[in-house]
CSV table of C-alpha atoms in Angstrom, one decimal:
chain,number,residue,atom,x,y,z
Y,1,MET,CA,-5.2,48.7,-26.0
Y,2,MET,CA,-1.6,49.6,-25.0
Y,3,PRO,CA,0.3,46.7,-23.4
Y,4,TYR,CA,1.7,48.0,-20.2
Y,5,TYR,CA,5.0,47.1,-18.7
Y,6,VAL,CA,5.6,45.7,-15.2
Y,7,ALA,CA,9.2,45.1,-14.1
Y,8,PRO,CA,9.8,41.4,-13.4
Y,9,GLU,CA,11.2,42.3,-10.0
Y,10,GLN,CA,8.0,44.0,-9.1
Y,11,MET,CA,5.9,41.2,-10.4
Y,12,MET,CA,7.8,38.5,-8.5
Y,13,GLN,CA,7.8,40.6,-5.3
Y,14,ASP,CA,4.0,41.1,-5.6
Y,15,LYS,CA,3.5,37.4,-6.1
Y,16,ALA,CA,5.7,36.5,-3.2
Y,17,GLU,CA,4.0,38.9,-0.8
Y,18,TYR,CA,0.6,37.5,-1.9
Y,19,ALA,CA,1.7,33.9,-1.2
Y,20,LYS,CA,3.4,34.7,2.1
Y,21,LYS,CA,0.2,36.4,3.3
Y,22,GLY,CA,-1.9,33.4,2.5
Y,23,ILE,CA,0.5,31.0,4.3
Y,24,ALA,CA,0.9,33.1,7.4
Y,25,LYS,CA,-2.9,33.1,7.9
Y,26,GLY,CA,-3.2,29.4,8.9
Y,27,ARG,CA,-1.8,27.3,11.7
Y,28,SER,CA,1.6,25.6,12.0
Y,29,ILE,CA,3.1,22.2,11.5
Y,30,ILE,CA,6.3,20.9,13.2
Y,31,ALA,CA,8.5,18.1,12.0
Y,32,MET,CA,11.0,16.8,14.5
Y,33,GLU,CA,13.6,14.1,14.7
Y,34,TYR,CA,13.4,11.9,17.8
Y,35,ALA,CA,15.2,8.8,19.0
Y,36,ASP,CA,13.2,6.2,17.0
Y,37,GLY,CA,12.2,8.2,13.9
Y,38,LEU,CA,10.4,11.3,12.7
Y,39,LEU,CA,7.5,13.1,14.4
Y,40,LEU,CA,5.0,15.2,12.4
Y,41,ILE,CA,2.6,17.2,14.4
Y,42,ALA,CA,0.0,19.8,13.2
Y,43,ASP,CA,-2.0,22.3,15.1
Y,44,ASN,CA,-5.2,21.2,13.3
Y,45,PRO,CA,-8.6,21.1,15.1
Y,46,ALA,CA,-10.4,19.8,11.9
Y,47,ALA,CA,-10.1,16.1,12.5
Y,48,SER,CA,-11.3,15.2,9.0
Y,49,LEU,CA,-9.1,17.5,6.9
Y,50,CYS,CA,-5.6,16.1,7.3
Y,51,LYS,CA,-2.5,18.1,6.7
Y,52,ILE,CA,-0.1,15.2,7.3
Y,53,SER,CA,-0.1,12.2,5.0
Y,54,GLU,CA,1.6,9.0,4.1
Y,55,ILE,CA,3.3,9.1,0.7
Y,56,TYR,CA,5.3,5.8,0.6
Y,57,ASP,CA,7.0,3.3,2.9
Y,58,ARG,CA,9.3,5.7,4.7
Y,59,ILE,CA,8.1,9.0,3.2
Y,60,ALA,CA,5.5,11.4,4.5
Y,61,PHE,CA,4.2,14.8,3.4
Y,62,CYS,CA,2.7,17.8,5.2
Y,63,GLY,CA,1.4,21.1,3.9
Y,64,VAL,CA,0.3,24.4,5.2
Y,65,GLY,CA,-1.6,27.2,3.4
Y,66,LYS,CA,-4.5,26.8,1.1
Y,67,TYR,CA,-6.1,23.3,1.6
Y,68,SER,CA,-7.1,22.7,-2.0
Y,69,GLU,CA,-3.7,23.5,-3.2
Y,70,PHE,CA,-1.6,21.4,-0.9
Y,71,GLU,CA,-4.1,18.6,-1.3
Y,72,SER,CA,-3.6,18.5,-5.0
Y,73,LEU,CA,0.2,18.5,-4.4
Y,74,ARG,CA,-0.2,15.6,-1.9
Y,75,LYS,CA,-2.2,13.5,-4.3
Y,76,ALA,CA,0.2,14.2,-7.2
Y,77,GLY,CA,3.0,13.1,-4.8
Y,78,ILE,CA,1.3,9.8,-4.0
Y,79,ARG,CA,0.8,9.1,-7.7
Y,80,HIS,CA,4.4,9.9,-8.5
Y,81,ALA,CA,5.6,7.6,-5.7
Y,82,ASP,CA,3.2,4.7,-6.4
Y,83,LEU,CA,4.0,4.9,-10.2
Y,84,LYS,CA,7.7,4.8,-9.5
Y,85,GLY,CA,7.5,1.9,-7.1
Y,86,TYR,CA,5.3,0.0,-9.5
Y,87,MET,CA,7.6,0.6,-12.5
Y,88,TYR,CA,10.9,0.0,-10.8
Y,89,SER,CA,10.9,-1.2,-7.2
Y,90,ARG,CA,9.8,0.0,-3.7
Y,91,GLU,CA,13.4,0.9,-2.7
Y,92,ASP,CA,13.8,3.2,-5.6
Y,93,VAL,CA,11.2,5.7,-4.3
Y,94,SER,CA,13.0,8.5,-2.5
Y,95,ALA,CA,12.1,11.7,-0.8
Y,96,ARG,CA,14.9,13.5,-2.6
Y,97,SER,CA,13.4,12.8,-6.0
Y,98,LEU,CA,9.9,13.7,-4.8
Y,99,ALA,CA,11.2,17.0,-3.3
Y,100,ARG,CA,12.8,17.9,-6.5
Y,101,ALA,CA,9.6,17.2,-8.5
Y,102,TYR,CA,7.7,19.4,-6.0
Y,103,SER,CA,10.3,22.1,-6.4
Y,104,GLU,CA,10.1,22.1,-10.1
Y,105,THR,CA,6.3,22.1,-10.0
Y,106,LEU,CA,6.0,25.0,-7.5
Y,107,GLY,CA,8.8,27.0,-9.2
Y,108,GLY,CA,7.1,26.6,-12.6
Y,109,ILE,CA,3.8,27.7,-11.3
Y,110,PHE,CA,5.3,30.7,-9.4
Y,111,SER,CA,7.1,32.0,-12.5
Y,112,GLN,CA,4.5,31.2,-15.2
Y,113,GLU,CA,1.1,31.5,-13.7
Y,114,VAL,CA,-0.7,34.6,-12.6
Y,115,LYS,CA,-1.4,33.3,-9.1
Y,116,PRO,CA,1.3,31.5,-7.2
Y,117,MET,CA,0.4,28.6,-4.9
Y,118,GLU,CA,-0.2,29.7,-1.3
Y,119,VAL,CA,1.5,26.7,0.2
Y,120,GLU,CA,4.6,25.5,2.0
Y,121,ILE,CA,5.3,21.8,2.2
Y,122,LEU,CA,7.6,19.3,3.9
Y,123,VAL,CA,8.7,16.0,2.4
Y,124,VAL,CA,10.4,13.8,5.0
Y,125,GLU,CA,12.0,10.4,4.9
Y,126,VAL,CA,13.0,8.4,7.9
Y,127,GLY,CA,16.4,6.7,7.5
Y,128,ALA,CA,16.7,3.0,7.9
Y,129,VAL,CA,19.0,1.7,10.7
Y,130,SER,CA,22.1,3.9,10.3
Y,131,LYS,CA,21.0,6.2,7.5
Y,132,PRO,CA,20.2,9.8,8.5
Y,133,ASN,CA,16.6,11.2,8.2
Y,134,GLU,CA,15.9,13.6,5.4
Y,135,ILE,CA,13.7,16.7,5.8
Y,136,TYR,CA,13.0,18.9,2.8
Y,137,ARG,CA,11.1,22.2,3.1
Y,138,ILE,CA,9.8,23.5,-0.2
Y,139,THR,CA,8.4,27.0,-0.4
Y,140,PHE,CA,5.8,28.6,-2.7
Y,141,ASP,CA,8.4,29.7,-5.2
Y,142,GLY,CA,10.0,26.3,-5.5
Y,143,SER,CA,13.0,26.9,-3.2
Y,144,ILE,CA,14.1,23.7,-1.6
Y,145,ILE,CA,15.8,23.7,1.8
Y,146,ASP,CA,17.5,20.8,3.4
Y,147,GLU,CA,16.5,20.8,7.2
Y,148,HIS,CA,17.8,19.0,10.3
Y,149,GLY,CA,16.5,18.5,13.8
Y,150,VAL,CA,13.4,20.5,14.0
Y,151,VAL,CA,11.5,22.5,11.5
Y,152,ALA,CA,8.2,24.5,11.5
Y,153,ILE,CA,6.1,25.8,8.7
Y,154,GLY,CA,3.0,28.0,8.4
Y,155,GLY,CA,1.2,30.3,10.8
Y,156,ARG,CA,3.5,31.5,13.6
Y,157,SER,CA,6.5,29.2,12.6
Y,158,ASP,CA,9.0,31.9,13.6
Y,159,ALA,CA,7.8,31.9,17.2
Y,160,ILE,CA,7.9,28.1,17.3
Y,161,LEU,CA,11.4,28.0,16.0
Y,162,ARG,CA,12.5,30.6,18.6
Y,163,PHE,CA,11.0,28.4,21.3
Y,164,PHE,CA,13.1,25.5,20.2
Y,165,ASP,CA,16.2,27.7,19.9
Y,166,ASP,CA,15.7,28.7,23.5
Y,167,CYS,CA,15.0,25.3,25.0
Y,168,ASP,CA,18.1,23.7,23.6
Y,169,HIS,CA,16.8,20.1,23.1
Y,170,ALA,CA,18.6,17.0,21.9
Y,171,ASN,CA,17.7,15.1,18.7
Y,172,ASP,CA,17.4,11.7,20.5
Y,173,VAL,CA,14.5,12.5,22.9
Y,174,SER,CA,11.8,9.9,23.3
Y,175,LEU,CA,8.5,10.2,21.5
Y,176,ASP,CA,6.6,11.3,24.6
Y,177,THR,CA,9.1,14.1,25.2
Y,178,ALA,CA,9.1,15.2,21.6
Y,179,VAL,CA,5.2,15.4,21.6
Y,180,ALA,CA,5.3,17.3,24.9
Y,181,LEU,CA,7.9,19.7,23.5
Y,182,CYS,CA,5.9,20.4,20.4
Y,183,ARG,CA,2.8,21.0,22.5
Y,184,ASP,CA,4.7,23.6,24.6
Y,185,ALA,CA,5.9,25.2,21.4
Y,186,PHE,CA,2.4,25.5,20.0
Y,187,ALA,CA,1.2,26.8,23.3
Y,188,HIS,CA,4.0,29.4,23.3
Y,189,ALA,CA,3.3,30.5,19.7
Y,190,ASN,CA,-0.5,30.6,20.2
Y,191,ALA,CA,-0.2,32.2,23.7
Y,192,GLN,CA,-2.8,29.6,24.9
Y,193,ASP,CA,-2.8,26.0,26.1
Y,194,VAL,CA,-3.0,23.3,23.4
Y,195,THR,CA,-4.7,20.0,24.2
Y,196,VAL,CA,-3.8,16.8,22.4
Y,197,ASP,CA,-7.2,16.4,20.7
Y,198,VAL,CA,-6.6,19.5,18.5
Y,199,LEU,CA,-3.3,18.1,17.3
Y,200,GLU,CA,-2.9,15.9,14.3
Y,201,ILE,CA,0.1,13.6,15.1
Y,202,ALA,CA,1.9,11.0,13.0
Y,203,VAL,CA,5.2,9.3,13.1
Y,204,LEU,CA,7.6,7.5,10.7
Y,205,GLY,CA,9.1,4.8,12.9
Y,206,ARG,CA,12.7,4.0,12.1
Y,207,ASP,CA,12.4,0.3,13.1
Y,208,ARG,CA,9.1,-0.4,11.3
Y,209,SER,CA,9.4,-2.5,8.2
Y,210,GLY,CA,7.2,-1.9,5.2
Y,211,ARG,CA,5.0,1.1,5.6
Y,212,ALA,CA,6.5,3.1,8.5
Y,213,PHE,CA,3.8,5.8,8.7
Y,214,GLN,CA,1.5,5.6,11.7
Y,215,ARG,CA,-1.1,8.1,12.9
Y,216,ILE,CA,-1.2,8.6,16.6
Y,217,THR,CA,-4.8,9.1,17.7
Y,218,ALA,CA,-5.8,10.4,21.1
Y,219,ALA,CA,-6.4,6.8,22.2
Y,220,VAL,CA,-3.0,5.6,21.2
Y,221,HIS,CA,-1.5,8.7,22.9
Y,222,ASP,CA,-3.3,7.9,26.1
Y,223,GLU,CA,-1.8,4.4,26.0
Y,224,MET,CA,1.6,5.9,25.6
Y,225,ASP,CA,1.1,7.9,28.8
Y,226,THR,CA,0.3,4.9,30.9
Q,1,MET,CA,10.3,16.2,-13.6
Q,2,ARG,CA,7.3,18.4,-13.1
Q,3,LEU,CA,4.2,16.9,-11.6
Q,4,ASP,CA,1.0,17.2,-13.5
Q,5,LEU,CA,-1.4,18.2,-10.7
Q,6,TYR,CA,-4.7,17.9,-12.6
Q,7,ALA,CA,-4.1,15.1,-15.2
Q,8,TYR,CA,-6.3,12.7,-13.3
Q,9,ALA,CA,-8.8,13.3,-10.5
Q,10,GLY,CA,-9.9,9.7,-9.5
Q,11,THR,CA,-8.7,7.4,-6.8
Q,12,SER,CA,-7.7,4.4,-8.9
Q,13,PHE,CA,-4.1,3.7,-9.6
Q,14,SER,CA,-4.7,1.3,-12.6
Q,15,GLU,CA,-7.0,3.8,-14.2
Q,16,TYR,CA,-4.5,6.6,-13.7
Q,17,VAL,CA,-1.8,4.6,-15.3
Q,18,ARG,CA,-4.0,3.6,-18.2
Q,19,GLN,CA,-5.0,7.2,-18.8
Q,20,CYS,CA,-1.7,9.0,-18.3
Q,21,ARG,CA,1.1,6.3,-18.7
Q,22,PRO,CA,-0.4,3.5,-20.7
Q,23,GLU,CA,3.0,2.1,-21.7
Q,24,VAL,CA,3.6,1.0,-18.1
Q,25,LEU,CA,0.7,-1.5,-18.0
Q,26,PRO,CA,1.0,-4.9,-19.5
Q,27,ARG,CA,-0.8,-5.1,-22.8
Q,28,PHE,CA,-1.7,-8.5,-24.3
Q,29,GLY,CA,-3.1,-8.1,-27.8
Q,30,ALA,CA,-6.9,-8.6,-28.2
Q,31,SER,CA,-6.7,-10.4,-31.6
Q,32,VAL,CA,-8.3,-13.8,-31.7
Q,33,SER,CA,-5.7,-16.5,-32.5
Q,34,SER,CA,-6.3,-19.9,-34.1
Q,35,PRO,CA,-7.1,-22.8,-31.7
Q,36,ASP,CA,-3.7,-24.3,-32.4
Q,37,GLU,CA,-1.8,-21.1,-31.6
Q,38,VAL,CA,-3.8,-20.7,-28.4
Q,39,ARG,CA,-3.0,-24.3,-27.4
Q,40,HIS,CA,0.7,-23.7,-28.2
Q,41,LEU,CA,1.0,-20.4,-26.3
Q,42,GLY,CA,-1.0,-21.8,-23.3
Q,43,ARG,CA,1.6,-24.7,-23.1
Q,44,SER,CA,4.7,-22.7,-23.6
Q,45,VAL,CA,4.4,-20.2,-20.8
Q,46,PRO,CA,4.6,-21.0,-17.1
Q,47,THR,CA,1.2,-21.8,-15.6
Q,48,ALA,CA,0.4,-21.8,-11.9
Q,49,THR,CA,-2.1,-24.1,-10.4
Q,50,THR,CA,-3.8,-25.2,-7.3
Q,51,ILE,CA,-4.9,-22.6,-4.8
Q,52,LEU,CA,-7.5,-22.8,-2.0
Q,53,ALA,CA,-9.2,-20.8,0.8
Q,54,LEU,CA,-11.2,-22.0,3.8
Q,55,LYS,CA,-12.7,-20.2,6.7
Q,56,TYR,CA,-12.0,-20.9,10.3
Q,57,GLU,CA,-13.2,-19.2,13.4
Q,58,GLY,CA,-10.6,-16.5,13.3
Q,59,GLY,CA,-10.7,-15.7,9.6
Q,60,VAL,CA,-9.5,-17.3,6.4
Q,61,VAL,CA,-6.6,-19.6,5.5
Q,62,LEU,CA,-5.4,-18.9,2.0
Q,63,GLY,CA,-2.9,-21.3,0.5
Q,64,GLY,CA,-1.3,-22.6,-2.7
Q,65,ASP,CA,1.3,-25.1,-3.9
Q,66,ARG,CA,4.6,-24.0,-5.3
Q,67,ARG,CA,4.7,-25.6,-8.8
Q,68,ALA,CA,4.5,-23.8,-12.2
Q,69,THR,CA,4.3,-26.0,-15.3
Q,70,GLU,CA,4.9,-25.4,-19.0
Q,71,GLY,CA,3.0,-28.1,-20.7
Q,72,SER,CA,4.4,-31.3,-19.3
Q,73,GLN,CA,7.6,-29.6,-18.0
Q,74,ILE,CA,8.0,-28.1,-14.5
Q,75,ALA,CA,8.8,-24.5,-15.0
Q,76,SER,CA,9.4,-23.6,-11.4
Q,77,ASN,CA,9.5,-25.3,-8.0
Q,78,ARG,CA,9.1,-22.3,-5.8
Q,79,ILE,CA,6.7,-19.9,-7.4
Q,80,GLU,CA,4.7,-17.8,-5.0
Q,81,LYS,CA,0.9,-17.9,-5.5
Q,82,VAL,CA,-0.4,-16.2,-2.4
Q,83,TYR,CA,0.2,-12.5,-1.8
Q,84,ALA,CA,-0.9,-10.1,1.0
Q,85,ALA,CA,-2.9,-7.4,-0.7
Q,86,ASP,CA,-3.2,-5.1,2.3
Q,87,ALA,CA,-3.6,-5.2,6.1
Q,88,HIS,CA,-6.9,-7.2,5.9
Q,89,SER,CA,-6.9,-9.1,2.6
Q,90,ALA,CA,-4.8,-11.5,0.5
Q,91,ILE,CA,-5.0,-12.7,-3.1
Q,92,ALA,CA,-4.1,-16.2,-4.4
Q,93,ILE,CA,-3.6,-16.7,-8.2
Q,94,ALA,CA,-4.0,-19.5,-10.6
Q,95,GLY,CA,-3.5,-19.4,-14.4
Q,96,THR,CA,-0.8,-18.1,-16.6
Q,97,ALA,CA,2.0,-17.1,-14.2
Q,98,GLY,CA,3.2,-13.8,-15.8
Q,99,PRO,CA,-0.1,-11.9,-16.0
Q,100,CYS,CA,-1.2,-13.5,-12.7
Q,101,ILE,CA,1.8,-12.1,-10.7
Q,102,GLU,CA,1.4,-8.7,-12.5
Q,103,LEU,CA,-2.3,-8.6,-11.5
Q,104,ALA,CA,-1.5,-9.4,-7.9
Q,105,LYS,CA,1.1,-6.6,-7.8
Q,106,LEU,CA,-1.2,-4.1,-9.5
Q,107,PHE,CA,-4.0,-4.9,-7.2
Q,108,LYS,CA,-1.8,-4.4,-4.1
Q,109,THR,CA,-0.7,-1.0,-5.4
Q,110,GLU,CA,-4.3,-0.2,-6.2
Q,111,LEU,CA,-5.5,-0.8,-2.6
Q,112,GLU,CA,-2.5,1.0,-1.1
Q,113,HIS,CA,-3.0,3.9,-3.5
Q,114,TYR,CA,-6.7,4.3,-2.6
Q,115,GLU,CA,-6.0,4.1,1.1
Q,116,LYS,CA,-3.4,6.8,1.0
Q,117,LEU,CA,-5.4,9.2,-1.2
Q,118,GLU,CA,-8.7,8.7,0.8
Q,119,GLY,CA,-7.2,8.1,4.2
Q,120,ASP,CA,-9.4,5.0,4.6
Q,121,GLU,CA,-9.2,1.4,3.7
Q,122,LEU,CA,-11.7,0.2,1.1
Q,123,SER,CA,-14.4,-2.1,2.4
Q,124,TYR,CA,-14.1,-5.9,1.7
Q,125,GLU,CA,-17.0,-5.5,-0.8
Q,126,GLY,CA,-15.2,-2.6,-2.5
Q,127,LYS,CA,-11.9,-4.5,-2.8
Q,128,ALA,CA,-13.6,-7.6,-4.2
Q,129,ASN,CA,-15.5,-5.5,-6.8
Q,130,LYS,CA,-12.3,-3.7,-7.8
Q,131,LEU,CA,-10.6,-7.0,-8.3
Q,132,ALA,CA,-13.5,-8.2,-10.5
Q,133,GLN,CA,-13.1,-5.1,-12.7
Q,134,MET,CA,-9.4,-5.8,-13.0
Q,135,VAL,CA,-9.9,-9.5,-13.9
Q,136,ARG,CA,-12.5,-8.4,-16.5
Q,137,GLU,CA,-10.0,-6.1,-18.1
Q,138,GLN,CA,-7.7,-9.0,-18.8
Q,139,PHE,CA,-10.5,-11.0,-20.5
Q,140,PRO,CA,-9.1,-10.5,-24.1
Q,141,MET,CA,-6.1,-12.5,-23.1
Q,142,VAL,CA,-8.3,-15.6,-22.8
Q,143,PHE,CA,-8.4,-15.8,-26.6
Q,144,GLN,CA,-4.6,-16.3,-26.6
Q,145,GLY,CA,-4.8,-19.0,-24.0
Q,146,LEU,CA,-3.7,-16.8,-21.1
Q,147,VAL,CA,-5.9,-17.2,-18.1
Q,148,VAL,CA,-6.1,-15.4,-14.8
Q,149,VAL,CA,-8.4,-16.8,-12.0
Q,150,PRO,CA,-7.7,-15.5,-8.5
Q,151,ILE,CA,-9.2,-16.2,-5.1
Q,152,PHE,CA,-9.6,-13.2,-2.9
Q,153,ALA,CA,-9.8,-13.6,0.9
Q,154,GLY,CA,-10.4,-10.8,3.3
Q,155,TYR,CA,-11.5,-10.0,6.8
Q,156,ASP,CA,-14.6,-7.8,6.7
Q,157,LEU,CA,-14.2,-5.3,9.4
Q,158,HIS,CA,-17.9,-4.3,9.3
Q,159,ARG,CA,-19.4,-7.8,9.5
Q,160,ARG,CA,-16.5,-9.0,11.6
Q,161,GLN,CA,-15.9,-12.2,9.7
Q,162,GLY,CA,-13.6,-13.7,7.1
Q,163,ARG,CA,-14.9,-13.7,3.5
Q,164,ILE,CA,-13.9,-15.5,0.3
Q,165,CYS,CA,-14.6,-14.7,-3.3
Q,166,GLN,CA,-13.5,-16.6,-6.4
Q,167,TYR,CA,-13.5,-15.3,-9.9
Q,168,ASP,CA,-13.9,-16.6,-13.5
Q,169,VAL,CA,-12.0,-15.3,-16.5
Q,170,THR,CA,-14.7,-12.9,-17.4
Q,171,GLY,CA,-14.5,-11.1,-14.0
Q,172,GLY,CA,-17.5,-13.0,-12.7
Q,173,ARG,CA,-17.3,-12.8,-8.9
Q,174,TYR,CA,-18.7,-15.6,-6.7
Q,175,GLU,CA,-18.8,-15.4,-3.0
Q,176,GLU,CA,-18.1,-18.7,-1.2
Q,177,ILE,CA,-19.7,-19.5,2.2
Q,178,ASP,CA,-17.1,-21.9,3.6
Q,179,PHE,CA,-14.3,-22.8,1.2
Q,180,CYS,CA,-13.1,-23.1,-2.4
Q,181,ALA,CA,-10.3,-24.4,-4.4
Q,182,VAL,CA,-9.2,-23.4,-8.0
Q,183,GLY,CA,-6.8,-24.7,-10.6
Q,184,SER,CA,-5.9,-28.0,-12.2
Q,185,GLY,CA,-5.8,-29.7,-8.8
Q,186,GLY,CA,-8.7,-27.7,-7.4
Q,187,LYS,CA,-11.2,-30.5,-7.7
Q,188,ASP,CA,-9.1,-32.9,-5.7
Q,189,ALA,CA,-8.4,-30.3,-3.1
Q,190,GLN,CA,-12.0,-29.3,-2.9
Q,191,ASN,CA,-13.2,-32.9,-2.4
Q,192,MET,CA,-10.7,-33.3,0.5
Q,193,ILE,CA,-11.9,-30.1,2.2
Q,194,LYS,CA,-15.5,-31.1,1.7
Q,195,GLU,CA,-15.0,-34.4,3.5
Q,196,HIS,CA,-13.5,-32.9,6.7
Q,197,TYR,CA,-14.8,-29.3,6.8
Q,198,HIS,CA,-16.9,-28.0,9.7
Q,199,ARG,CA,-17.6,-24.4,10.7
Q,200,SER,CA,-15.9,-24.4,14.1
Q,201,LEU,CA,-12.4,-25.2,12.8
Q,202,VAL,CA,-9.6,-23.6,14.9
Q,203,GLU,CA,-6.5,-22.2,13.3
Q,204,THR,CA,-4.3,-25.3,13.4
Q,205,GLU,CA,-7.1,-27.6,12.2
Q,206,ALA,CA,-7.7,-25.2,9.3
Q,207,ILE,CA,-4.1,-25.1,8.3
Q,208,ASN,CA,-3.9,-28.9,8.6
Q,209,LEU,CA,-6.9,-29.4,6.4
Q,210,ALA,CA,-5.5,-26.9,3.8
Q,211,LEU,CA,-2.2,-28.8,3.7
Q,212,SER,CA,-4.0,-32.2,3.4
Q,213,ALA,CA,-6.1,-30.8,0.5
Q,214,LEU,CA,-2.9,-29.6,-1.3
Q,215,PHE,CA,-1.3,-33.1,-0.6
Q,216,SER,CA,-4.3,-34.8,-2.1
Q,217,ALA,CA,-4.2,-32.5,-5.2
Q,218,ALA,CA,-0.5,-33.1,-5.6
Q,219,GLU,CA,-1.1,-36.9,-5.6
Q,220,GLU,CA,-3.7,-36.7,-8.3
Q,221,ASP,CA,-2.7,-33.8,-10.5
Q,222,SER,CA,0.7,-33.5,-12.2
Q,223,GLY,CA,0.4,-29.7,-12.3
Q,224,THR,CA,0.4,-29.5,-8.5
Q,225,GLY,CA,3.6,-29.8,-6.5
Q,226,GLY,CA,3.8,-31.7,-3.1
Q,227,PRO,CA,6.1,-30.6,-0.3
Q,228,ASP,CA,9.8,-30.9,-1.3
Q,229,LEU,CA,11.6,-32.2,1.7
Q,230,VAL,CA,15.0,-32.3,0.0
Q,231,ARG,CA,15.0,-28.6,-0.8
Q,232,GLY,CA,12.7,-27.5,2.0
Q,233,ILE,CA,10.0,-26.1,-0.2
Q,234,TYR,CA,6.5,-26.2,1.3
Q,235,PRO,CA,3.1,-24.8,0.2
Q,236,THR,CA,2.5,-21.1,1.0
Q,237,MET,CA,-0.1,-20.3,3.6
Q,238,LYS,CA,-1.4,-17.0,4.9
Q,239,LEU,CA,-4.0,-16.3,7.6
Q,240,VAL,CA,-6.3,-13.4,7.0
Q,241,GLN,CA,-7.5,-12.2,10.4
Q,242,GLU,CA,-8.9,-9.1,12.1
Q,243,GLU,CA,-5.4,-8.2,13.4
Q,244,GLY,CA,-3.9,-8.5,10.0
Q,245,VAL,CA,-2.5,-10.9,7.4
Q,246,VAL,CA,-0.1,-13.4,8.9
Q,247,ASP,CA,2.4,-15.4,7.0
Q,248,ILE,CA,2.8,-19.0,8.3
Q,249,GLY,CA,6.5,-19.5,8.6
Q,250,ASP,CA,8.3,-22.4,6.8
Q,251,ASP,CA,9.3,-23.9,10.2
Q,252,ARG,CA,5.7,-24.4,11.3
Q,253,LEU,CA,4.7,-25.6,7.9
Q,254,ALA,CA,7.6,-28.1,7.7
Q,255,ALA,CA,6.6,-29.5,11.1
Q,256,MET,CA,3.0,-29.8,10.1
Q,257,CYS,CA,3.9,-31.4,6.8
Q,258,MET,CA,6.1,-34.0,8.5
Q,259,GLU,CA,3.3,-34.8,10.9
Q,260,LEU,CA,0.9,-35.3,8.0
Q,261,ILE,CA,3.4,-37.5,6.2
Q,262,GLU,CA,3.9,-39.6,9.3
Q,263,ALA,CA,0.2,-40.1,9.8
Q,264,LYS,CA,-0.2,-41.1,6.2
Q,265,LYS,CA,2.6,-43.6,6.5
Q,266,ARG,CA,1.1,-45.1,9.7
Q,267,ARG,CA,-2.3,-45.5,7.9
Q,268,HIS,CA,-0.7,-47.0,4.9
Q,269,ASP,CA,1.4,-49.5,6.9
Q,270,ALA,CA,-1.6,-50.5,9.0
Q,271,VAL,CA,-3.5,-51.8,5.9
């Protein structure tokens, strides 16, 4: 059989289109800095299939796209972090190093495998005391983008970001306000009301020592309201 | 560094490391040494002794003294033998200090790793069994005189009660109903607890009893250290409760130690 030639540009473009299509099908996740830390919030009615996860003391992960794919990335990230913390020390585990590892992994798969991963992920780290927070967005081709303030991935993330551009919020809002803003953003993007029970919410608290990751269930959220 | 996404599919950290990065785990050769060599090695590395656990109405008190010995020498005055393993359990270690501390660290990582991967804490039963496996894996070390015997205390969220397990060097796991003490001063500590134990102990009484038991062990056993009032070194104590694992601060322990010493002195003078 004659080997046939496909221009590399064409091949990459096809792969990128394929991946983008997969990612846009799902729902969105927002990561947002607030006064006391980082808020992660996913439009996710499936309570048992989490899209947000703890990675290490001050580091969390979220992923959109194909569940099985970002789930294997999540697990590999936890292994990477736990191994590093065990070999060296807890303070040597950083979001930056993990984000780079994800970038290399996704980039490698994108250029070498037939099928790219249909995922986009966030690796976030809440800064201690006076250190700034870090938010890394890593796309299906391994591109890595350093983000600040508020970031949205997956589904109708463009509409969500437009909503935040328009409402001109500050970075030091309270947790309640931040959650309310994100709810409005989801409602705006989905063009329908969004209740708290279809949201998966977690925070990385700046002032928490040890493992800073905390899920906010509907019960905890009600307590916050009162 | 590229992540290997499919190198290992399980939920155990120690197994993952053994399979994919074996050089990271401690390896103590499995060759059988002569009895003399065993005795020599056993006496030339720091050894940690008396640890104990006893239940009270809110959970379990887990404690240990602070001494490590090398033969007849004192290797350390402030070694830590009690470690929080996760939000609802803690581990105390007796035996050869190096591998003991490593085991506690690996076990803690193991529990956290499982919890993050699965999104749920292991049950008390699950944690206790995992620890048994990990102790069993260290068994070949025994032939070189290196011994690891932990006590594992946890709060069982299903049964809503504190639970205690002790282990032998082969990984044998034995659940204790009320209390246990392990190590060279274990017998003395255990006798003291047996005398005064009842099932409706409240927190302060339980800590007091644990302190008295460690006192008693320190009086009889050269491997167990008493409170060091000069340097301010006191036994380590943790409470394992439904709300979490609480470290009892040095200030509170210092005050309770002083009280015990005063009471002892009064009794002694009265004779």
